[in-house]
Amino acid sequence: MSRLNQKIKRQEQTIIRLREQLQTIKFNFRQTDTTLMPSQIDVGVQCNSMENIINDLHCQVDDLHCQLDENNNKLKTSNIDDSNTEKVLNFRVKQKGNPYDGKLRKLYYVFLSRNIGLEHINPLIKGVLQLIYYNIEDLPSIATASKMSHEIGSICRQQLSAELSNAENLTMHREATTKKGRHFYGIEFSTSSGNTLTAGLREIVNGKAETYVKHTNEISEDICSYSNILMNPKKFMTGRSATEKNPNKLLSLDLPDKICNQFKCSVHPLLQFSDLCQR
């Protein structure tokens, strides 16, 4: 296409140059006598020949312009065809077992971390890719996606282990709640740098102090199994419920210092008031 444009420009420059020469010859011809001399006859013949050359060049330029338009139309048509043609994506790695590559796994991690159901991930990915004419058939099954959710747990535990291994002045947050007859218990850790990390969330059978302590130790040991650190919180942050006092005492017995500051969250009364206001 660029060569064709350059050829057209050269032809147009040639036409301009010949036109200038023709004007010069015609001007000189007018200055001579009206009596036709042999030299003047030659000049007239030369002018006619130049006019013929210019006309031929004009025809060539027109042909080149037509060819350029045809090429542009073909190029536009090919671009439209390419955009409407579905491209097939493959996220398999050529290794033993043909596992899925890291990009697809990270995409599933993002969906799972945002509580997207396993059965909804594949239709979402296919629907988005179809908007840009990409097709993918070989996506992880629900069982494989479930394994990826366990991978997220392993990655999170490794992150916690790396973050807490050098952390000092830890604060342990604990909270339990009952939803639709099921009792849940969660733990978080706050570091001196201001980071708050979720250590674990489990469903437990009851709200006894021994049960809280048992699951607290299990969650801590699950994190500590990735390194040799010991969970030594300096402070406890819990609700104002009386059932939180005994777990704090029992957990303090296992700490090296035997002394741990205890803070009570004052947000719970506000939450209770908000529930009443919404009724």
CSV table of N, CA and C in Angstrom, one decimal, residues 9 11 19 25 34 36 70 84 90 97 114 127 131 134 139 162 179 191 209 216 225 229-230 232 234 252 264 277-278:
chain,number,residue,atom,x,y,z
A,9,LYS,N,2.5,9.5,-6.1
A,9,LYS,CA,3.1,10.8,-5.8
A,9,LYS,C,4.2,11.1,-6.9
A,11,GLN,N,4.2,10.0,-10.0
A,11,GLN,CA,3.5,10.3,-11.2
A,11,GLN,C,2.9,11.7,-11.2
A,19,ARG,N,3.8,19.9,-17.1
A,19,ARG,CA,2.9,21.1,-17.4
A,19,ARG,C,3.7,22.4,-17.4
A,25,ILE,N,7.1,26.4,-23.1
A,25,ILE,CA,7.2,26.3,-24.6
A,25,ILE,C,6.1,27.1,-25.3
A,34,THR,N,4.3,34.9,-36.5
A,34,THR,CA,3.1,34.0,-36.8
A,34,THR,C,3.5,33.1,-38.0
A,36,LEU,N,5.0,30.3,-39.8
A,36,LEU,CA,5.5,29.0,-39.3
A,36,LEU,C,6.8,28.7,-39.9
A,70,GLU,N,-9.4,-0.1,-4.4
A,70,GLU,CA,-9.7,-1.5,-4.3
A,70,GLU,C,-8.9,-2.2,-3.1
A,84,ASN,N,-14.5,-10.7,13.2
A,84,ASN,CA,-15.6,-11.6,13.5
A,84,ASN,C,-15.3,-13.1,13.6
A,90,ASN,N,-6.0,-21.4,24.6
A,90,ASN,CA,-5.6,-22.6,25.3
A,90,ASN,C,-4.8,-22.2,26.5
A,97,GLY,N,1.1,-34.0,32.8
A,97,GLY,CA,-0.3,-33.8,33.3
A,97,GLY,C,-1.0,-32.7,32.6
A,114,ARG,N,-14.0,-13.5,45.6
A,114,ARG,CA,-15.2,-12.6,45.7
A,114,ARG,C,-16.5,-13.4,45.8
A,127,GLY,N,-18.7,-16.0,28.6
A,127,GLY,CA,-19.5,-14.9,28.1
A,127,GLY,C,-18.7,-13.6,27.9
A,131,LEU,N,-17.4,-11.6,23.9
A,131,LEU,CA,-17.6,-10.2,23.5
A,131,LEU,C,-16.5,-9.8,22.6
A,134,TYR,N,-13.4,-14.4,21.3
A,134,TYR,CA,-12.5,-15.5,21.7
A,134,TYR,C,-13.4,-16.6,22.2
A,139,LEU,N,-12.1,-25.5,30.0
A,139,LEU,CA,-12.0,-24.8,31.3
A,139,LEU,C,-12.0,-25.8,32.4
A,162,ALA,N,4.5,-15.7,56.5
A,162,ALA,CA,5.6,-14.8,56.1
A,162,ALA,C,5.4,-13.4,56.8
A,179,LYS,N,-25.7,-17.7,62.7
A,179,LYS,CA,-26.5,-17.4,61.5
A,179,LYS,C,-27.3,-18.6,61.1
A,191,THR,N,-1.1,-6.3,63.0
A,191,THR,CA,0.4,-6.1,63.3
A,191,THR,C,0.6,-4.6,63.7
A,209,ALA,N,-16.2,-21.8,76.2
A,209,ALA,CA,-14.8,-21.3,76.2
A,209,ALA,C,-13.8,-22.3,75.7
A,216,THR,N,-9.1,-21.9,68.3
A,216,THR,CA,-8.0,-20.9,68.2
A,216,THR,C,-6.7,-21.5,68.1
A,225,SER,N,2.4,-24.1,61.0
A,225,SER,CA,3.0,-25.3,60.4
A,225,SER,C,3.9,-25.0,59.2
A,229,ILE,N,7.5,-20.2,63.8
A,229,ILE,CA,7.1,-19.1,64.6
A,229,ILE,C,6.0,-19.6,65.6
A,230,LEU,N,5.9,-18.9,66.7
A,230,LEU,CA,4.9,-19.1,67.7
A,230,LEU,C,4.0,-17.9,67.8
A,232,ASN,N,2.3,-15.3,69.5
A,232,ASN,CA,2.4,-14.6,70.8
A,232,ASN,C,1.7,-13.3,70.8
A,234,LYS,N,0.1,-9.9,72.0
A,234,LYS,CA,0.2,-9.1,73.2
A,234,LYS,C,-1.1,-8.5,73.6
A,252,SER,N,-4.3,-17.0,77.7
A,252,SER,CA,-3.2,-16.3,78.4
A,252,SER,C,-2.3,-17.3,79.1
A,264,LYS,N,-12.2,-4.6,74.7
A,264,LYS,CA,-13.6,-4.9,74.4
A,264,LYS,C,-14.2,-4.0,73.3
A,277,CYS,N,-33.8,-0.6,64.9
A,277,CYS,CA,-34.3,0.5,64.1
A,277,CYS,C,-34.9,0.0,62.8
A,278,GLN,N,-34.3,-1.0,62.3
A,278,GLN,CA,-34.7,-1.6,60.9
A,278,GLN,C,-36.0,-2.3,61.0
